[in-house]
Tab-separated table of C-alpha atoms in Angstrom:
chain	number	residue	atom	x	y	z
A	213	MET	CA	33.644	45.296	-42.802
A	214	ALA	CA	36.120	43.398	-40.995
A	215	LEU	CA	38.614	46.374	-40.850
A	216	LEU	CA	36.075	49.006	-39.015
A	217	ALA	CA	37.254	51.624	-36.571
A	218	ASP	CA	36.519	50.596	-33.332
A	219	ASP	CA	34.442	53.867	-32.370
A	220	LEU	CA	32.534	52.547	-35.544
A	221	LEU	CA	31.720	48.793	-33.870
A	222	ARG	CA	30.927	49.679	-30.865
A	223	LYS	CA	28.595	52.246	-31.834
A	224	ILE	CA	27.186	49.431	-34.224
A	225	GLY	CA	26.931	47.288	-31.099
A	226	GLU	CA	25.070	49.753	-28.957
A	227	SER	CA	22.685	50.921	-31.443
A	228	PHE	CA	21.819	47.055	-30.779
A	229	LEU	CA	21.732	47.059	-27.130
A	230	GLU	CA	19.151	50.218	-27.147
A	231	THR	CA	16.768	47.843	-28.671
A	232	SER	CA	17.038	45.436	-26.138
A	233	ASP	CA	18.304	42.699	-29.302
A	234	LEU	CA	20.863	41.475	-27.301
A	235	ASP	CA	20.590	38.191	-29.607
A	236	TYR	CA	21.870	40.104	-31.782
A	237	TYR	CA	24.870	41.777	-30.581
A	238	ILE	CA	25.968	38.659	-29.616
A	239	ASN	CA	25.842	37.515	-33.374
A	240	PHE	CA	27.507	41.027	-34.451
A	241	ARG	CA	30.430	40.222	-31.729
A	242	ALA	CA	31.095	36.463	-32.854
A	243	ALA	CA	31.723	37.845	-36.449
A	244	THR	CA	35.564	38.028	-36.098
A	245	PRO	CA	37.544	38.636	-33.297
A	246	HIS	CA	38.461	42.360	-34.138
A	247	TRP	CA	34.879	42.977	-33.713
A	248	ARG	CA	34.970	41.016	-30.070
A	249	ARG	CA	37.669	42.898	-28.922
A	250	ALA	CA	36.200	46.205	-29.909
A	251	THR	CA	32.998	45.348	-28.145
A	252	GLY	CA	32.128	45.080	-24.435
A	253	LYS	CA	31.536	41.204	-23.502
A	254	PRO	CA	28.270	40.073	-21.592
A	255	THR	CA	28.560	40.148	-17.684
A	256	ALA	CA	26.188	38.679	-15.306
A	257	ASP	CA	27.103	40.947	-13.092
A	258	GLY	CA	23.707	43.334	-13.406
A	259	ASP	CA	25.437	45.636	-15.901
A	260	PRO	CA	22.104	46.965	-17.197
A	261	ARG	CA	23.591	46.991	-20.933
A	262	PHE	CA	23.318	43.577	-20.893
A	263	MET	CA	19.827	42.963	-19.373
A	264	PRO	CA	17.008	42.003	-21.482
A	265	ARG	CA	13.848	44.610	-21.356
A	266	ASN	CA	10.831	44.764	-22.573
A	267	TRP	CA	10.732	41.144	-23.354
A	268	ILE	CA	8.127	38.521	-22.465
A	269	MET	CA	8.266	34.481	-22.852
A	270	LEU	CA	4.875	33.760	-25.360
A	271	GLU	CA	5.554	29.642	-24.924
A	272	ARG	CA	7.528	27.013	-23.971
A	273	GLU	CA	7.854	23.824	-25.910
A	274	ASP	CA	9.207	20.866	-23.043
A	275	ASP	CA	10.148	18.579	-25.411
A	276	ASP	CA	12.474	20.543	-27.502
A	277	GLY	CA	13.345	23.404	-25.609
A	278	PHE	CA	11.979	26.083	-27.836
A	279	LEU	CA	11.119	29.444	-26.501
A	280	THR	CA	8.976	32.052	-28.076
A	281	PHE	CA	9.721	35.721	-26.905
A	282	VAL	CA	8.493	39.154	-28.145
A	283	ASN	CA	10.122	42.626	-27.758
A	284	LEU	CA	7.214	44.795	-26.762
A	285	SER	CA	8.697	47.714	-27.913
A	286	THR	CA	9.687	46.798	-31.355
A	287	GLY	CA	7.419	43.977	-32.276
A	288	ARG	CA	9.535	41.831	-33.173
A	289	PHE	CA	9.542	37.931	-32.385
A	290	LEU	CA	12.252	35.374	-31.636
A	291	ARG	CA	12.249	31.896	-31.509
A	292	LYS	CA	14.787	29.929	-29.900
A	293	ARG	CA	16.181	26.926	-28.364
A	294	LEU	CA	17.505	26.386	-25.250
A	295	PRO	CA	18.202	22.690	-24.418
A	296	CYS	CA	20.216	23.415	-21.352
A	297	LEU	CA	16.827	23.859	-19.498
A	298	ARG	CA	16.658	20.278	-19.445
A	299	ASP	CA	19.077	20.492	-16.926
A	300	TYR	CA	16.957	22.575	-14.592
A	301	PHE	CA	13.765	22.813	-12.715
A	302	PHE	CA	11.587	25.707	-14.474
A	303	VAL	CA	9.928	28.420	-12.682
A	304	GLY	CA	9.155	31.105	-14.897
A	305	ALA	CA	9.833	33.552	-17.449
A	306	ALA	CA	10.678	37.334	-15.413
A	307	THR	CA	7.445	39.697	-16.452
A	308	GLY	CA	9.442	42.735	-18.486
A	309	SER	CA	12.545	40.948	-19.365
A	310	GLY	CA	12.713	37.399	-20.491
A	311	HIS	CA	14.627	36.163	-17.275
A	312	LEU	CA	14.554	32.851	-17.167
A	313	VAL	CA	13.861	31.483	-13.096
A	314	VAL	CA	15.006	27.844	-12.734
A	315	GLY	CA	16.305	25.541	-9.937
A	316	GLU	CA	19.246	22.933	-9.902
A	317	ARG	CA	17.317	19.867	-10.231
A	318	ALA	CA	19.683	17.851	-6.711
A	319	PRO	CA	18.839	19.658	-3.529
A	320	PRO	CA	18.659	21.989	-1.990
A	321	TYR	CA	17.225	23.268	-5.305
A	322	GLN	CA	18.567	26.217	-5.389
A	323	THR	CA	17.870	29.136	-7.365
A	324	ARG	CA	19.452	29.820	-10.927
A	325	VAL	CA	18.936	32.965	-13.443
A	326	ILE	CA	19.792	32.818	-17.196
A	327	ASN	CA	19.786	35.621	-19.479
A	328	PRO	CA	18.315	33.482	-22.090
A	329	PHE	CA	19.683	35.948	-24.782
A	330	THR	CA	23.189	36.120	-23.688
A	331	GLY	CA	23.234	33.187	-22.028
A	332	THR	CA	25.007	33.847	-18.824
A	333	MET	CA	23.890	32.673	-15.628
A	334	VAL	CA	23.493	34.154	-11.858
A	335	GLU	CA	23.756	31.498	-8.823
A	336	PHE	CA	21.694	31.949	-5.894
A	337	MET	CA	21.857	30.422	-2.474
A	338	ALA	CA	18.455	30.132	-1.691
A	339	PRO	CA	16.014	27.124	-3.027
A	340	ILE	CA	13.433	27.825	-5.397
A	341	PRO	CA	10.336	27.884	-3.486
A	342	LEU	CA	7.760	24.448	-3.412
A	343	PRO	CA	4.396	26.324	-4.024
A	344	ARG	CA	3.001	26.904	-7.544
A	345	VAL	CA	4.672	30.312	-9.035
A	346	GLU	CA	2.307	32.882	-10.802
A	347	THR	CA	4.447	36.034	-11.512
A	348	VAL	CA	8.420	36.577	-11.546
A	349	VAL	CA	10.121	39.442	-11.730
A	350	VAL	CA	13.980	39.657	-12.206
A	351	THR	CA	16.054	43.064	-10.683
A	352	PHE	CA	18.812	44.609	-11.023
A	353	SER	CA	22.068	46.108	-8.686
A	354	PRO	CA	20.940	44.011	-6.589
A	355	MET	CA	19.930	41.335	-8.767
A	356	MET	CA	16.643	39.870	-6.893
A	357	VAL	CA	14.221	37.535	-7.479
A	358	PHE	CA	10.377	38.349	-5.831
A	359	ILE	CA	7.696	35.166	-7.098
A	360	SER	CA	4.166	35.871	-5.786
A	361	ASP	CA	0.804	33.538	-5.783
A	362	GLY	CA	-2.197	34.176	-4.519
A	363	GLY	CA	-1.638	36.882	-1.417
A	364	PHE	CA	1.834	35.904	-0.888
A	365	VAL	CA	5.572	37.383	-2.516
A	366	GLN	CA	8.712	36.238	-1.673
A	367	TRP	CA	12.024	37.610	-2.710
A	368	ALA	CA	15.579	36.879	-2.279
A	369	ASP	CA	19.222	38.098	-3.504
A	370	GLN	CA	22.579	36.061	-4.180
A	371	ASN	CA	23.297	35.322	-0.930
A	372	SER	CA	20.131	34.812	0.816
A	373	GLU	CA	19.868	31.299	2.453
A	374	SER	CA	16.072	31.589	1.852
A	375	PHE	CA	13.227	33.460	-0.092
A	376	GLN	CA	11.643	36.084	2.455
A	377	GLN	CA	7.906	35.966	2.157
A	378	ALA	CA	4.882	38.635	2.972
A	379	GLU	CA	1.223	38.852	2.887
A	380	PHE	CA	-0.524	41.528	0.722
A	381	LEU	CA	-3.696	40.094	0.757
A	382	PRO	CA	-6.164	38.981	3.503
A	383	ARG	CA	-8.007	35.834	3.317
A	384	TRP	CA	-11.331	37.328	2.525
A	385	ALA	CA	-10.181	39.386	0.107
A	386	ARG	CA	-7.740	36.771	-1.524
A	387	SER	CA	-10.398	35.825	-5.038
A	388	CYS	CA	-9.708	39.350	-5.952
A	389	ARG	CA	-5.938	38.681	-6.334
A	390	HIS	CA	-2.722	40.887	-5.915
A	391	MET	CA	-0.333	42.338	-9.083
A	392	THR	CA	3.338	42.695	-8.898
A	393	THR	CA	5.247	44.393	-11.115
A	394	LEU	CA	8.573	45.368	-12.113
A	395	PHE	CA	9.482	49.430	-12.714
A	396	ALA	CA	12.047	51.659	-12.524
A	397	GLY	CA	14.255	49.212	-11.068
A	398	GLN	CA	11.811	48.600	-8.179
A	399	VAL	CA	8.755	45.946	-7.417
A	400	TYR	CA	5.444	47.555	-6.796
A	401	VAL	CA	2.195	45.015	-5.381
A	402	THR	CA	-1.372	45.647	-5.168
A	403	THR	CA	-2.192	45.205	-2.135
A	404	GLY	CA	-6.182	44.726	-1.827
A	405	ARG	CA	-8.329	48.056	-2.713
A	406	GLY	CA	-6.401	49.130	-5.073
A	407	ALA	CA	-3.303	50.040	-3.109
A	408	ILE	CA	0.098	49.764	-3.982
A	409	ALA	CA	3.348	48.387	-1.826
A	410	SER	CA	7.005	48.881	-2.549
A	411	SER	CA	9.961	47.335	-2.211
A	412	SER	CA	12.905	49.357	-1.330
A	413	ILE	CA	16.422	48.573	0.663
A	414	VAL	CA	17.015	49.081	4.305
A	415	GLU	CA	20.516	48.715	6.002
A	416	ALA	CA	20.201	46.144	8.878
A	417	ALA	CA	22.352	46.068	12.102
A	418	GLY	CA	26.079	45.849	10.901
A	419	THR	CA	28.115	42.192	11.615
A	420	GLU	CA	31.466	41.675	13.058
A	421	GLU	CA	34.215	40.191	10.866
A	422	GLU	CA	37.682	38.857	11.510
A	423	GLY	CA	39.906	42.075	12.552
A	424	GLY	CA	36.475	43.759	13.902
A	425	ALA	CA	35.250	45.270	10.585
A	426	GLN	CA	31.642	46.168	10.862
A	427	VAL	CA	29.724	45.429	7.558
A	428	ALA	CA	25.683	46.564	7.235
A	429	ASP	CA	23.691	43.866	6.056
A	430	GLN	CA	20.858	44.806	3.188
A	431	ASN	CA	17.121	44.236	4.054
A	432	ILE	CA	14.445	44.187	1.562
A	433	VAL	CA	11.110	45.508	2.525
A	434	MET	CA	8.164	46.445	1.224
A	435	ASP	CA	5.841	49.762	2.176
A	436	THR	CA	2.349	50.934	1.368
A	437	ALA	CA	3.674	53.377	-1.243
A	438	VAL	CA	0.414	54.657	-2.360
A	439	LEU	CA	-3.088	54.698	-1.164
A	440	GLY	CA	-6.277	53.298	-3.153
A	441	PRO	CA	-8.518	54.800	-5.401
A	442	PRO	CA	-11.113	56.752	-2.794
A	443	LEU	CA	-13.617	54.828	-1.516
A	444	GLY	CA	-16.969	54.805	-3.350
A	445	GLU	CA	-15.022	54.431	-6.471
A	446	GLY	CA	-16.241	51.192	-8.130
A	447	ARG	CA	-17.183	47.701	-6.557
A	448	SER	CA	-15.435	46.300	-3.138
A	449	TYR	CA	-14.370	43.540	-5.273
A	450	ASP	CA	-13.094	45.157	-8.335
A	451	TYR	CA	-9.722	44.095	-9.272
A	452	HIS	CA	-6.587	46.325	-9.614
A	453	TYR	CA	-3.784	45.656	-12.376
A	454	LEU	CA	-0.066	47.106	-12.201
A	455	VAL	CA	1.280	47.942	-15.406
A	456	GLU	CA	4.159	50.115	-17.186
A	457	SER	CA	3.413	51.645	-19.823
A	458	GLU	CA	5.336	54.071	-21.781
A	459	GLY	CA	7.575	55.017	-18.383
A	460	GLU	CA	4.780	55.453	-16.255
A	461	LEU	CA	3.341	53.299	-13.822
A	462	LEU	CA	-0.671	52.374	-14.648
A	463	LEU	CA	-3.045	51.232	-12.107
A	464	VAL	CA	-6.182	49.634	-14.127
A	465	ARG	CA	-9.195	49.334	-11.642
A	466	GLY	CA	-12.284	47.051	-13.562
A	467	GLN	CA	-13.191	43.847	-14.376
A	468	HIS	CA	-14.129	42.085	-17.820
A	469	ASP	CA	-17.840	42.831	-17.323
A	470	THR	CA	-17.472	47.154	-16.013
A	471	SER	CA	-15.797	49.843	-18.056
A	472	PRO	CA	-12.216	50.354	-16.734
A	473	VAL	CA	-11.026	53.645	-15.212
A	474	VAL	CA	-6.801	53.858	-15.671
A	475	TYR	CA	-4.871	55.777	-13.412
A	476	LYS	CA	-1.375	57.092	-13.668
A	477	VAL	CA	0.402	56.684	-10.529
A	478	ASP	CA	1.923	59.646	-9.501
A	479	LEU	CA	4.751	58.109	-7.011
A	480	VAL	CA	6.447	61.969	-6.393
A	481	ASN	CA	3.112	63.152	-4.447
A	482	LYS	CA	1.789	59.507	-4.000
A	483	VAL	CA	-1.731	59.860	-5.170
A	484	LEU	CA	-3.692	57.994	-8.560
A	485	VAL	CA	-4.180	60.671	-11.652
A	486	PRO	CA	-7.372	59.707	-13.473
A	487	LEU	CA	-6.456	58.880	-17.288
A	488	ARG	CA	-9.019	60.171	-20.171
A	489	SER	CA	-7.232	58.229	-22.703
A	490	ILE	CA	-3.954	55.705	-23.040
A	491	GLY	CA	-3.573	57.545	-26.558
A	492	GLY	CA	-2.128	55.040	-29.320
A	493	ARG	CA	-1.208	52.035	-26.624
A	494	ALA	CA	-2.782	49.266	-26.061
A	495	LEU	CA	-2.931	47.369	-22.318
A	496	PHE	CA	-3.394	43.523	-22.192
A	497	LEU	CA	-4.213	42.430	-19.015
A	498	SER	CA	-4.697	39.197	-16.923
A	499	ASP	CA	-5.164	37.831	-13.108
A	500	SER	CA	-1.563	37.471	-13.031
A	501	ARG	CA	0.565	39.580	-15.716
A	502	CYS	CA	0.282	42.858	-17.841
A	503	PHE	CA	1.526	44.702	-20.373
A	504	SER	CA	1.468	47.602	-22.600
A	505	ILE	CA	2.724	47.962	-26.238
A	506	ASP	CA	2.449	50.809	-29.100
A	507	ALA	CA	-0.455	49.457	-31.102
A	508	GLY	CA	0.919	50.731	-34.040
A	509	LYS	CA	4.217	48.046	-33.865
A	510	PHE	CA	1.752	45.045	-33.926
A	511	HIS	CA	-1.051	44.416	-36.811
A	512	THR	CA	-4.570	44.572	-35.704
A	513	ILE	CA	-4.060	45.565	-32.196
A	514	GLU	CA	-6.759	48.613	-31.193
A	515	ALA	CA	-5.110	52.001	-30.381
A	516	SER	CA	-6.597	52.948	-27.294
A	517	THR	CA	-7.744	49.235	-26.470
A	518	ILE	CA	-7.721	47.348	-23.115
A	519	TYR	CA	-7.780	43.700	-23.360
A	520	TYR	CA	-9.019	41.550	-20.693
A	521	ALA	CA	-8.137	37.602	-20.838
A	522	TYR	CA	-8.821	35.098	-18.788
A	523	ALA	CA	-8.384	31.181	-18.571
A	524	ALA	CA	-8.676	28.546	-15.385
A	525	PRO	CA	-6.099	25.356	-15.776
A	526	GLY	CA	-8.160	22.945	-18.159
A	527	ALA	CA	-10.466	25.096	-19.563
A	528	PRO	CA	-10.679	27.097	-22.516
A	529	GLY	CA	-9.955	30.968	-22.584
A	530	TRP	CA	-11.538	34.056	-23.380
A	531	VAL	CA	-11.105	37.696	-24.354
A	532	HIS	CA	-12.818	40.614	-24.343
A	533	ALA	CA	-11.685	44.351	-25.497
A	534	TYR	CA	-12.815	47.610	-24.292
A	535	ASP	CA	-12.146	50.837	-26.672
A	536	TYR	CA	-10.966	52.986	-23.220
A	537	ASP	CA	-11.838	55.970	-24.874
A	538	GLN	CA	-15.060	55.648	-25.912
A	539	SER	CA	-16.095	53.415	-22.722
A	540	LEU	CA	-14.798	56.256	-20.566
A	541	ALA	CA	-16.717	58.811	-21.741
A	542	GLU	CA	-20.168	56.907	-22.034
A	543	ARG	CA	-19.167	55.003	-18.610
A	544	ASP	CA	-21.101	52.063	-19.419
A	545	THR	CA	-20.428	48.624	-21.279
A	546	SER	CA	-21.242	50.144	-24.289
A	547	GLY	CA	-17.443	50.814	-25.040
A	548	LEU	CA	-16.990	47.004	-25.852
A	549	VAL	CA	-15.672	47.465	-29.025
A	550	HIS	CA	-14.701	43.735	-29.615
A	551	ASP	CA	-15.090	40.546	-28.207
A	552	LEU	CA	-12.809	37.924	-29.623
A	553	GLY	CA	-14.720	34.659	-28.639
A	554	THR	CA	-15.605	33.037	-25.086
A	555	ASP	CA	-14.620	29.626	-26.492
A	556	PHE	CA	-10.771	29.668	-28.181
A	557	SER	CA	-8.087	27.847	-26.816
A	558	LEU	CA	-4.584	29.226	-27.647
A	559	GLY	CA	-3.322	25.024	-27.266
A	560	CYS	CA	-5.471	24.624	-30.650
A	561	CYS	CA	-3.405	24.336	-33.884
A	562	CYS	CA	-6.602	23.904	-35.567
A	563	ARG	CA	-6.991	27.516	-37.037
A	564	PRO	CA	-4.290	30.400	-37.081
A	565	PHE	CA	-4.470	33.183	-34.942
A	566	THR	CA	-4.817	37.174	-34.921
A	567	PHE	CA	-2.751	39.169	-33.023
A	568	PRO	CA	-4.352	39.945	-29.804
A	569	GLU	CA	-4.902	35.643	-29.016
A	570	LEU	CA	-1.523	35.007	-29.335
A	571	LEU	CA	-0.267	37.916	-26.826
A	572	THR	CA	-2.648	36.657	-24.924
A	573	SER	CA	-1.116	33.425	-24.659
A	574	TYR	CA	1.262	34.864	-22.807
A	575	LEU	CA	-1.932	36.568	-20.252
A	576	THR	CA	-3.484	32.741	-19.537
A	577	ALA	CA	-0.378	30.648	-20.091
A	578	LEU	CA	-1.275	29.639	-16.479
A	579	HIS	CA	0.857	26.991	-14.289
A	580	ASP	CA	-0.366	23.695	-13.574
A	581	ASP	CA	-1.446	22.855	-10.059
A	582	LEU	CA	2.017	21.715	-9.180
A	583	THR	CA	5.367	23.274	-10.475
A	584	GLU	CA	8.180	20.803	-11.450
A	585	LEU	CA	10.078	20.458	-8.635
A	586	GLU	CA	6.725	19.344	-6.788
A	587	ARG	CA	6.306	16.860	-9.046
A	588	VAL	CA	9.287	15.372	-8.510
A	589	VAL	CA	8.810	15.412	-4.993
A	590	HIS	CA	5.645	13.522	-5.086
A	591	TYR	CA	5.798	11.332	-8.221
A	592	GLY	CA	9.987	10.786	-8.493
A	593	ASP	CA	12.008	11.540	-11.256
A	594	GLU	CA	10.480	9.009	-13.480
A	595	TYR	CA	7.899	11.467	-14.204
A	596	TYR	CA	9.689	13.149	-16.285
A	597	GLY	CA	10.630	12.260	-20.318
A	598	TYR	CA	13.333	14.353	-21.883
A	599	GLY	CA	13.108	12.852	-25.614
A	600	ASN	CA	16.094	12.012	-27.564
A	601	ASP	CA	19.134	13.419	-26.036
A	602	GLU	CA	20.862	12.494	-29.140
A	603	ALA	CA	19.687	15.029	-31.094
A	604	ASP	CA	20.750	17.697	-28.879
A	605	GLN	CA	24.054	17.339	-28.638
A	606	ASN	CA	24.750	19.713	-32.099
A	607	ASP	CA	22.273	22.809	-31.316
A	608	GLU	CA	23.130	23.419	-27.498
A	609	LEU	CA	23.474	26.744	-25.373
A	610	LEU	CA	26.871	26.878	-23.778
A	611	ILE	CA	26.188	28.543	-20.529
A	612	ASP	CA	29.634	29.647	-19.104
A	613	HIS	CA	30.905	32.070	-17.161
A	614	THR	CA	34.390	32.774	-18.872
A	615	SER	CA	34.586	31.689	-22.740
A	616	ASP	CA	34.548	35.157	-24.500
A	617	ILE	CA	31.523	34.343	-26.884
């Protein structure tokens, strides 16, 4: 096995990268020096082959540094230990990729992005935002961090000195919230009544450097890409959820107490196209996070079903599920085929959980009112306790830009 041809070794490695099983790829390269030389080293420069995709973080255990991920494409669960996170303020796990956004523990609390599957880290100049974070998105080429909360979205690239900010919902519509998601390398945001804005790069005026060379700066702007559903469709206070599904961007209108309507977002013609069916997919929706899965990859997940999840901080959560094809055909709430309970708490360990309940833990894992950085600002470093350091010395993930792991 150690003497396999280089081209065969590269094909094996590429098979892991195609399914975003980056942890398998790292273990494969670590087998022998020959296998390392025959395969590419993961880098932190935005190479898309080594960027995690379709991963979500289900759970983070603060005391032990364990993280639980699930691959939405393959249905594979992964429990991984990253004690290095204790050296940073945790901000959030990026929607759709699994990147971890953290902040330095020393002022000015600069932003860092960690790839938990390869161990690489990208350094940002901008300090992490202080307020509570609901959604985190990481883009590539260039690598940028988008953070949303309430009606605002903030973003920064590696060279930004601070996060830019834009307001996408007026105060009167703030209860409807906005939705932020990554699709085809761009960030899309609902802006009220279902209208959708997207990120784009524009060239700013050039700045003169030594020698008279003109260097153009790049700025990110958020402009309306698609208008919302026609007036008269739905209620003015309906929620609008954005979710990537099988290479398409979908907009779902409705709430847990109404039959949902799913639109395909046609970005070429800038229109919304109503869908009669979502096929074998299942959509999981919440106020701040959404995802789509192939129901055939997960036991007890019903195809053509939309799962709504909600949980307020400190309160039990609930989940409702709708058969989309049936509810759309009947145009009433008789499409409610599953009520997974109105009083379940995923923080309770008294019973086993179904796959729908387990997956909705990602949707209902709302952050506390204060971020980790805010707690230190308000209460001081003594607020935190990190357990037994000696137990971690033999089980650490080394984050190193130069070592050829």
